[in-house]
PDB file of C-alpha atoms in Angstrom:
ATOM      1  CA  MET A   1     -30.950 -58.343 145.065  1.00 48.00           C
ATOM      2  CA  ASN A   2     -32.004 -61.622 146.694  1.00 54.00           C
ATOM      3  CA  SER A   3     -33.840 -61.059 150.008  1.00 54.00           C
ATOM      4  CA  GLY A   4     -33.447 -64.705 150.996  1.00 56.00           C
ATOM      5  CA  LYS A   5     -37.179 -65.423 150.732  1.00 50.00           C
ATOM      6  CA  PRO A   6     -38.165 -68.404 148.579  1.00 49.00           C
ATOM      7  CA  ILE A   7     -39.519 -67.498 145.180  1.00 48.00           C
ATOM      8  CA  ARG A   8     -43.083 -68.819 144.736  1.00 56.00           C
ATOM      9  CA  ARG A   9     -43.706 -70.249 141.330  1.00 65.00           C
ATOM     10  CA  ARG A  10     -46.917 -69.187 139.616  1.00 78.00           C
ATOM     11  CA  VAL A  11     -49.030 -72.122 138.564  1.00 80.00           C
ATOM     12  CA  SER A  12     -51.719 -72.314 135.905  1.00 89.00           C
ATOM     13  CA  ARG A  13     -55.366 -72.490 136.856  1.00 89.00           C
ATOM     14  CA  GLU A  14     -55.511 -76.096 135.656  1.00 92.00           C
ATOM     15  CA  GLU A  15     -52.559 -77.087 137.819  1.00 93.00           C
ATOM     16  CA  ARG A  16     -53.931 -75.264 140.825  1.00 94.00           C
ATOM     17  CA  GLU A  17     -57.263 -77.034 140.445  1.00 95.00           C
ATOM     18  CA  LYS A  18     -55.523 -80.363 140.353  1.00 95.00           C
ATOM     19  CA  GLN A  19     -53.617 -79.475 143.532  1.00 95.00           C
ATOM     20  CA  ILE A  20     -56.873 -78.518 145.239  1.00 96.00           C
ATOM     21  CA  LEU A  21     -58.665 -81.657 144.126  1.00 95.00           C
ATOM     22  CA  ASP A  22     -55.765 -83.844 145.304  1.00 93.00           C
ATOM     23  CA  ALA A  23     -55.840 -82.108 148.702  1.00 94.00           C
ATOM     24  CA  ALA A  24     -59.651 -82.330 148.937  1.00 93.00           C
ATOM     25  CA  ASP A  25     -59.541 -86.058 148.148  1.00 89.00           C
ATOM     26  CA  ALA A  26     -57.140 -86.533 151.000  1.00 89.00           C
ATOM     27  CA  VAL A  27     -59.045 -84.408 153.492  1.00 91.00           C
ATOM     28  CA  PHE A  28     -62.445 -85.856 152.605  1.00 87.00           C
ATOM     29  CA  GLY A  29     -60.988 -89.351 152.824  1.00 82.00           C
ATOM     30  CA  GLU A  30     -59.404 -88.736 156.234  1.00 84.00           C
ATOM     31  CA  ARG A  31     -62.281 -86.828 157.855  1.00 84.00           C
ATOM     32  CA  GLY A  32     -65.413 -87.518 155.842  1.00 81.00           C
ATOM     33  CA  TYR A  33     -67.347 -84.814 154.052  1.00 83.00           C
ATOM     34  CA  GLN A  34     -69.187 -83.367 157.022  1.00 84.00           C
ATOM     35  CA  ALA A  35     -66.107 -82.947 159.207  1.00 87.00           C
ATOM     36  CA  ALA A  36     -63.859 -81.703 156.451  1.00 90.00           C
ATOM     37  CA  SER A  37     -63.347 -77.932 156.122  1.00 94.00           C
ATOM     38  CA  MET A  38     -62.321 -75.668 153.322  1.00 96.00           C
ATOM     39  CA  GLU A  39     -59.651 -74.285 155.660  1.00 96.00           C
ATOM     40  CA  ALA A  40     -58.058 -77.721 156.001  1.00 96.00           C
ATOM     41  CA  VAL A  41     -57.999 -78.180 152.236  1.00 96.00           C
ATOM     42  CA  ALA A  42     -56.517 -74.686 151.719  1.00 96.00           C
ATOM     43  CA  GLU A  43     -53.815 -75.338 154.314  1.00 96.00           C
ATOM     44  CA  ARG A  44     -52.835 -78.544 152.592  1.00 95.00           C
ATOM     45  CA  VAL A  45     -52.522 -76.827 149.222  1.00 95.00           C
ATOM     46  CA  GLY A  46     -50.777 -73.782 150.706  1.00 94.00           C
ATOM     47  CA  VAL A  47     -53.412 -71.234 149.543  1.00 94.00           C
ATOM     48  CA  THR A  48     -56.081 -69.121 151.179  1.00 94.00           C
ATOM     49  CA  LYS A  49     -59.712 -70.143 151.395  1.00 95.00           C
ATOM     50  CA  PRO A  50     -60.821 -67.491 148.896  1.00 95.00           C
ATOM     51  CA  VAL A  51     -58.718 -69.329 146.267  1.00 95.00           C
ATOM     52  CA  LEU A  52     -60.796 -72.468 146.822  1.00 95.00           C
ATOM     53  CA  TYR A  53     -64.072 -70.564 146.563  1.00 95.00           C
ATOM     54  CA  ASP A  54     -62.815 -68.834 143.400  1.00 95.00           C
ATOM     55  CA  HIS A  55     -62.219 -72.253 141.765  1.00 95.00           C
ATOM     56  CA  PHE A  56     -65.136 -74.314 143.087  1.00 95.00           C
ATOM     57  CA  GLY A  57     -67.674 -71.976 144.661  1.00 95.00           C
ATOM     58  CA  SER A  58     -68.424 -73.977 147.820  1.00 93.00           C
ATOM     59  CA  LYS A  59     -67.500 -77.130 149.721  1.00 92.00           C
ATOM     60  CA  GLU A  60     -70.218 -79.037 147.897  1.00 90.00           C
ATOM     61  CA  GLY A  61     -68.878 -77.699 144.599  1.00 92.00           C
ATOM     62  CA  LEU A  62     -65.449 -78.988 145.551  1.00 93.00           C
ATOM     63  CA  LEU A  63     -66.921 -82.380 146.470  1.00 90.00           C
ATOM     64  CA  LEU A  64     -68.772 -82.623 143.147  1.00 90.00           C
ATOM     65  CA  ALA A  65     -65.568 -81.750 141.277  1.00 93.00           C
ATOM     66  CA  CYS A  66     -63.750 -84.538 143.146  1.00 90.00           C
ATOM     67  CA  MET A  67     -66.513 -86.994 142.280  1.00 88.00           C
ATOM     68  CA  ALA A  68     -66.573 -85.924 138.635  1.00 90.00           C
ATOM     69  CA  ARG A  69     -62.833 -86.487 138.350  1.00 91.00           C
ATOM     70  CA  ALA A  70     -63.132 -89.882 140.062  1.00 89.00           C
ATOM     71  CA  ARG A  71     -65.887 -90.864 137.638  1.00 89.00           C
ATOM     72  CA  GLN A  72     -63.735 -89.986 134.622  1.00 92.00           C
ATOM     73  CA  GLU A  73     -60.659 -91.751 135.992  1.00 92.00           C
ATOM     74  CA  LEU A  74     -62.572 -94.921 137.008  1.00 91.00           C
ATOM     75  CA  LEU A  75     -64.082 -95.242 133.549  1.00 92.00           C
ATOM     76  CA  ALA A  76     -60.675 -94.675 131.946  1.00 94.00           C
ATOM     77  CA  VAL A  77     -58.846 -97.320 134.005  1.00 94.00           C
ATOM     78  CA  THR A  78     -61.552 -99.977 133.782  1.00 93.00           C
ATOM     79  CA  SER A  79     -62.051 -99.420 130.038  1.00 92.00           C
ATOM     80  CA  LYS A  80     -58.317 -99.619 129.403  1.00 93.00           C
ATOM     81  CA  ALA A  81     -58.059-102.785 131.468  1.00 93.00           C
ATOM     82  CA  VAL A  82     -60.763-104.688 129.642  1.00 90.00           C
ATOM     83  CA  ALA A  83     -59.523-103.482 126.240  1.00 90.00           C
ATOM     84  CA  GLY A  84     -56.257-105.339 126.762  1.00 82.00           C
ATOM     85  CA  ALA A  85     -57.870-108.670 127.709  1.00 87.00           C
ATOM     86  CA  SER A  86     -57.375-111.721 125.509  1.00 86.00           C
ATOM     87  CA  SER A  87     -60.618-113.534 126.440  1.00 84.00           C
ATOM     88  CA  GLN A  88     -64.030-112.808 127.905  1.00 81.00           C
ATOM     89  CA  GLU A  89     -63.061-114.301 131.271  1.00 86.00           C
ATOM     90  CA  GLU A  90     -59.900-112.271 131.355  1.00 90.00           C
ATOM     91  CA  MET A  91     -61.890-109.189 130.427  1.00 88.00           C
ATOM     92  CA  ALA A  92     -64.003-109.591 133.547  1.00 88.00           C
ATOM     93  CA  ARG A  93     -60.960-110.320 135.760  1.00 92.00           C
ATOM     94  CA  GLN A  94     -59.022-107.355 134.469  1.00 93.00           C
ATOM     95  CA  GLY A  95     -61.987-105.049 134.909  1.00 92.00           C
ATOM     96  CA  PHE A  96     -62.591-106.153 138.500  1.00 93.00           C
ATOM     97  CA  ARG A  97     -58.884-105.834 139.356  1.00 95.00           C
ATOM     98  CA  ALA A  98     -58.745-102.342 137.828  1.00 95.00           C
ATOM     99  CA  PHE A  99     -61.666-101.288 140.020  1.00 93.00           C
ATOM    100  CA  PHE A 100     -59.997-102.446 143.258  1.00 93.00           C
ATOM    101  CA  GLU A 101     -56.606-101.054 142.262  1.00 94.00           C
ATOM    102  CA  PHE A 102     -58.226 -97.717 141.441  1.00 91.00           C
ATOM    103  CA  LEU A 103     -59.704 -97.559 144.928  1.00 88.00           C
ATOM    104  CA  ASP A 104     -56.301 -98.420 146.413  1.00 88.00           C
ATOM    105  CA  SER A 105     -54.650 -95.691 144.437  1.00 86.00           C
ATOM    106  CA  ARG A 106     -57.106 -93.157 145.902  1.00 80.00           C
ATOM    107  CA  GLY A 107     -56.142 -94.013 149.463  1.00 70.00           C
ATOM    108  CA  GLY A 108     -58.885 -93.197 151.912  1.00 61.00           C
ATOM    109  CA  ALA A 109     -60.750 -91.018 149.437  1.00 62.00           C
ATOM    110  CA  TRP A 110     -62.656 -93.991 148.024  1.00 64.00           C
ATOM    111  CA  THR A 111     -64.858 -93.849 151.182  1.00 60.00           C
ATOM    112  CA  LEU A 112     -66.159 -90.616 149.706  1.00 59.00           C
ATOM    113  CA  LEU A 113     -67.876 -92.739 147.067  1.00 61.00           C
ATOM    114  CA  TYR A 114     -69.048 -95.813 148.916  1.00 63.00           C
ATOM    115  CA  GLU A 115     -69.013 -95.493 152.714  1.00 62.00           C
ATOM    116  CA  GLU A 116     -72.611 -95.041 153.870  1.00 49.00           C
ATOM    117  CA  ASN A 117     -71.908 -93.046 157.032  1.00 50.00           C
ATOM    118  CA  THR A 118     -69.847 -90.407 155.162  1.00 52.00           C
ATOM    119  CA  LYS A 119     -72.236 -89.999 152.256  1.00 56.00           C
ATOM    120  CA  PRO A 120     -73.271 -86.354 151.823  1.00 56.00           C
ATOM    121  CA  LEU A 121     -76.674 -85.103 150.821  1.00 61.00           C
ATOM    122  CA  GLY A 122     -77.856 -83.079 147.872  1.00 72.00           C
ATOM    123  CA  ALA A 123     -76.330 -83.114 144.412  1.00 78.00           C
ATOM    124  CA  ALA A 124     -73.553 -85.432 145.509  1.00 78.00           C
ATOM    125  CA  VAL A 125     -76.047 -88.278 145.865  1.00 80.00           C
ATOM    126  CA  ALA A 126     -76.946 -87.920 142.190  1.00 84.00           C
ATOM    127  CA  ALA A 127     -73.224 -87.795 141.325  1.00 85.00           C
ATOM    128  CA  LEU A 128     -72.619 -91.009 143.218  1.00 83.00           C
ATOM    129  CA  GLU A 129     -75.510 -92.710 141.401  1.00 87.00           C
ATOM    130  CA  GLY A 130     -74.032 -91.413 138.153  1.00 89.00           C
ATOM    131  CA  ILE A 131     -70.805 -93.272 138.912  1.00 88.00           C
ATOM    132  CA  ARG A 132     -72.757 -96.450 139.604  1.00 88.00           C
ATOM    133  CA  ASN A 133     -74.776 -96.077 136.425  1.00 92.00           C
ATOM    134  CA  GLN A 134     -71.578 -95.538 134.420  1.00 91.00           C
ATOM    135  CA  GLN A 135     -70.068 -98.752 135.729  1.00 91.00           C
ATOM    136  CA  THR A 136     -73.327-100.651 135.314  1.00 93.00           C
ATOM    137  CA  GLU A 137     -73.475 -99.654 131.661  1.00 93.00           C
ATOM    138  CA  LEU A 138     -69.903-100.712 131.099  1.00 90.00           C
ATOM    139  CA  ILE A 139     -70.472-104.091 132.753  1.00 89.00           C
ATOM    140  CA  SER A 140     -73.746-104.611 130.829  1.00 90.00           C
ATOM    141  CA  GLU A 141     -71.837-104.043 127.620  1.00 87.00           C
ATOM    142  CA  LEU A 142     -69.171-106.554 128.582  1.00 83.00           C
ATOM    143  CA  LEU A 143     -71.764-109.177 129.635  1.00 82.00           C
ATOM    144  CA  GLY A 144     -73.531-108.628 126.339  1.00 82.00           C
ATOM    145  CA  PHE A 145     -70.357-109.652 124.539  1.00 76.00           C
ATOM    146  CA  GLN A 146     -70.294-112.839 126.566  1.00 72.00           C
ATOM    147  CA  ALA A 147     -73.939-113.734 125.941  1.00 73.00           C
ATOM    148  CA  PRO A 148     -75.159-111.831 122.857  1.00 76.00           C
ATOM    149  CA  GLY A 149     -78.519-113.586 122.807  1.00 81.00           C
ATOM    150  CA  ALA A 150     -79.375-113.080 126.477  1.00 82.00           C
ATOM    151  CA  ASP A 151     -82.357-111.139 127.767  1.00 88.00           C
ATOM    152  CA  PRO A 152     -81.191-107.490 128.089  1.00 89.00           C
ATOM    153  CA  ARG A 153     -83.075-107.163 131.382  1.00 92.00           C
ATOM    154  CA  ARG A 154     -81.225-110.159 132.795  1.00 89.00           C
ATOM    155  CA  ILE A 155     -77.900-108.686 131.645  1.00 89.00           C
ATOM    156  CA  GLU A 156     -78.728-105.380 133.302  1.00 92.00           C
ATOM    157  CA  GLY A 157     -79.781-107.215 136.457  1.00 92.00           C
ATOM    158  CA  TYR A 158     -76.429-109.081 136.529  1.00 89.00           C
ATOM    159  CA  ALA A 159     -74.610-105.751 136.097  1.00 92.00           C
ATOM    160  CA  GLN A 160     -76.506-104.290 139.064  1.00 93.00           C
ATOM    161  CA  VAL A 161     -75.573-107.265 141.181  1.00 91.00           C
ATOM    162  CA  ILE A 162     -71.896-106.971 140.196  1.00 91.00           C
ATOM    163  CA  VAL A 163     -71.731-103.229 140.999  1.00 91.00           C
ATOM    164  CA  GLY A 164     -73.387-103.809 144.380  1.00 91.00           C
ATOM    165  CA  ALA A 165     -71.169-106.745 145.196  1.00 91.00           C
ATOM    166  CA  SER A 166     -68.054-104.826 144.172  1.00 91.00           C
ATOM    167  CA  GLU A 167     -68.947-101.951 146.507  1.00 89.00           C
ATOM    168  CA  ARG A 168     -69.645-104.207 149.469  1.00 90.00           C
ATOM    169  CA  LEU A 169     -66.470-106.187 148.842  1.00 92.00           C
ATOM    170  CA  ALA A 170     -64.474-102.939 148.597  1.00 90.00           C
ATOM    171  CA  LEU A 171     -65.905-101.749 151.934  1.00 87.00           C
ATOM    172  CA  TRP A 172     -65.142-105.061 153.603  1.00 90.00           C
ATOM    173  CA  ARG A 173     -61.542-105.211 152.413  1.00 89.00           C
ATOM    174  CA  GLY A 174     -61.096-101.561 153.402  1.00 84.00           C
ATOM    175  CA  ARG A 175     -62.129-102.373 156.973  1.00 85.00           C
ATOM    176  CA  ARG A 176     -59.951-105.508 157.137  1.00 88.00           C
ATOM    177  CA  GLY A 177     -56.894-104.044 155.463  1.00 88.00           C
ATOM    178  CA  ASP A 178     -55.381-107.433 154.618  1.00 93.00           C
ATOM    179  CA  ILE A 179     -57.191-108.386 151.377  1.00 94.00           C
ATOM    180  CA  SER A 180     -55.246-107.666 148.226  1.00 95.00           C
ATOM    181  CA  ALA A 181     -56.789-106.415 144.988  1.00 95.00           C
ATOM    182  CA  ASP A 182     -55.975-109.773 143.402  1.00 96.00           C
ATOM    183  CA  GLU A 183     -57.702-111.679 146.197  1.00 97.00           C
ATOM    184  CA  ALA A 184     -60.800-109.473 146.004  1.00 96.00           C
ATOM    185  CA  THR A 185     -60.852-109.950 142.254  1.00 96.00           C
ATOM    186  CA  GLU A 186     -60.824-113.736 142.580  1.00 95.00           C
ATOM    187  CA  TYR A 187     -63.611-113.658 145.173  1.00 94.00           C
ATOM    188  CA  LEU A 188     -65.731-111.686 142.748  1.00 92.00           C
ATOM    189  CA  MET A 189     -64.843-114.001 139.875  1.00 92.00           C
ATOM    190  CA  ASP A 190     -65.813-117.039 141.945  1.00 90.00           C
ATOM    191  CA  MET A 191     -69.308-115.641 142.576  1.00 85.00           C
ATOM    192  CA  VAL A 192     -69.952-113.790 139.351  1.00 80.00           C
ATOM    193  CA  TRP A 193     -68.147-115.244 136.389  1.00 76.00           C
ATOM    194  CA  HIS A 194     -68.029-118.857 137.443  1.00 71.00           C
ATOM    195  CA  GLY A 195     -71.558-118.690 138.751  1.00 66.00           C
ATOM    196  CA  MET A 196     -72.800-117.332 135.435  1.00 60.00           C
ATOM    197  CA  ALA A 197     -70.786-119.943 133.541  1.00 56.00           C
ATOM    198  CA  GLY A 198     -72.438-122.664 135.589  1.00 50.00           C
ATOM    199  CA  ARG A 199     -75.856-121.266 134.776  1.00 52.00           C
ATOM    200  CA  GLN A 200     -75.035-121.230 131.075  1.00 49.00           C
ATOM    201  CA  ARG A 201     -73.911-124.896 131.267  1.00 47.00           C
ATOM    202  CA  SER A 202     -77.149-125.827 133.093  1.00 47.00           C
ATOM    203  CA  ARG A 203     -79.230-124.144 130.426  1.00 48.00           C
ATOM    204  CA  GLY A 204     -77.294-125.935 127.727  1.00 47.00           C
ATOM    205  CA  ASP A 205     -77.788-129.325 129.390  1.00 44.00           C
ATOM    206  CA  ALA A 206     -81.545-128.659 129.698  1.00 41.00           C
ATOM    207  CA  THR A 207     -81.854-128.047 126.008  1.00 39.00           C
ATOM    208  CA  GLN A 208     -80.086-131.233 124.991  1.00 42.00           C
TER     209      GLN A 208
END
């Protein structure tokens, strides 16, 4: 006999964790890590706080899980973008655009990764640096394809510059709110790709 109460569908542990991570991304993005509460995340999911602790152990554990997922997804989208490029220049452009579009798709949660005044302490700092290192390695590999005979230290230095510039550009466009992913991509291309191309031309002229 139907009592009129809605029937709650049981979800798998994997699906529940995804729901919790989605909610945590939103809450952390809206409030910052320090002001966010497990209660707010639980309310958004529609579960009790003990469910969150059962899955992630603590608020820091939940944050680290969010960052681990972001790291995997960022690598996936940027790798896929560059894999479909038809030239080295297009490889750089597609990779930059994928980065900015990824941040857009995360809404306010990207501040969790790059906004200085919301940056938590502890293990999350190492997780953030891990994301940077992952992207630096990917960019170094792409730059190595462009200039196979270049000094590896110079290539790594360029990659560090690109990662830093990308973060600052992302923060700036986030504050403005009127810079598209395509526009940000072209700003980065102007400074990075075309600047490097000019340097390569200068070195070629000097050796003639």
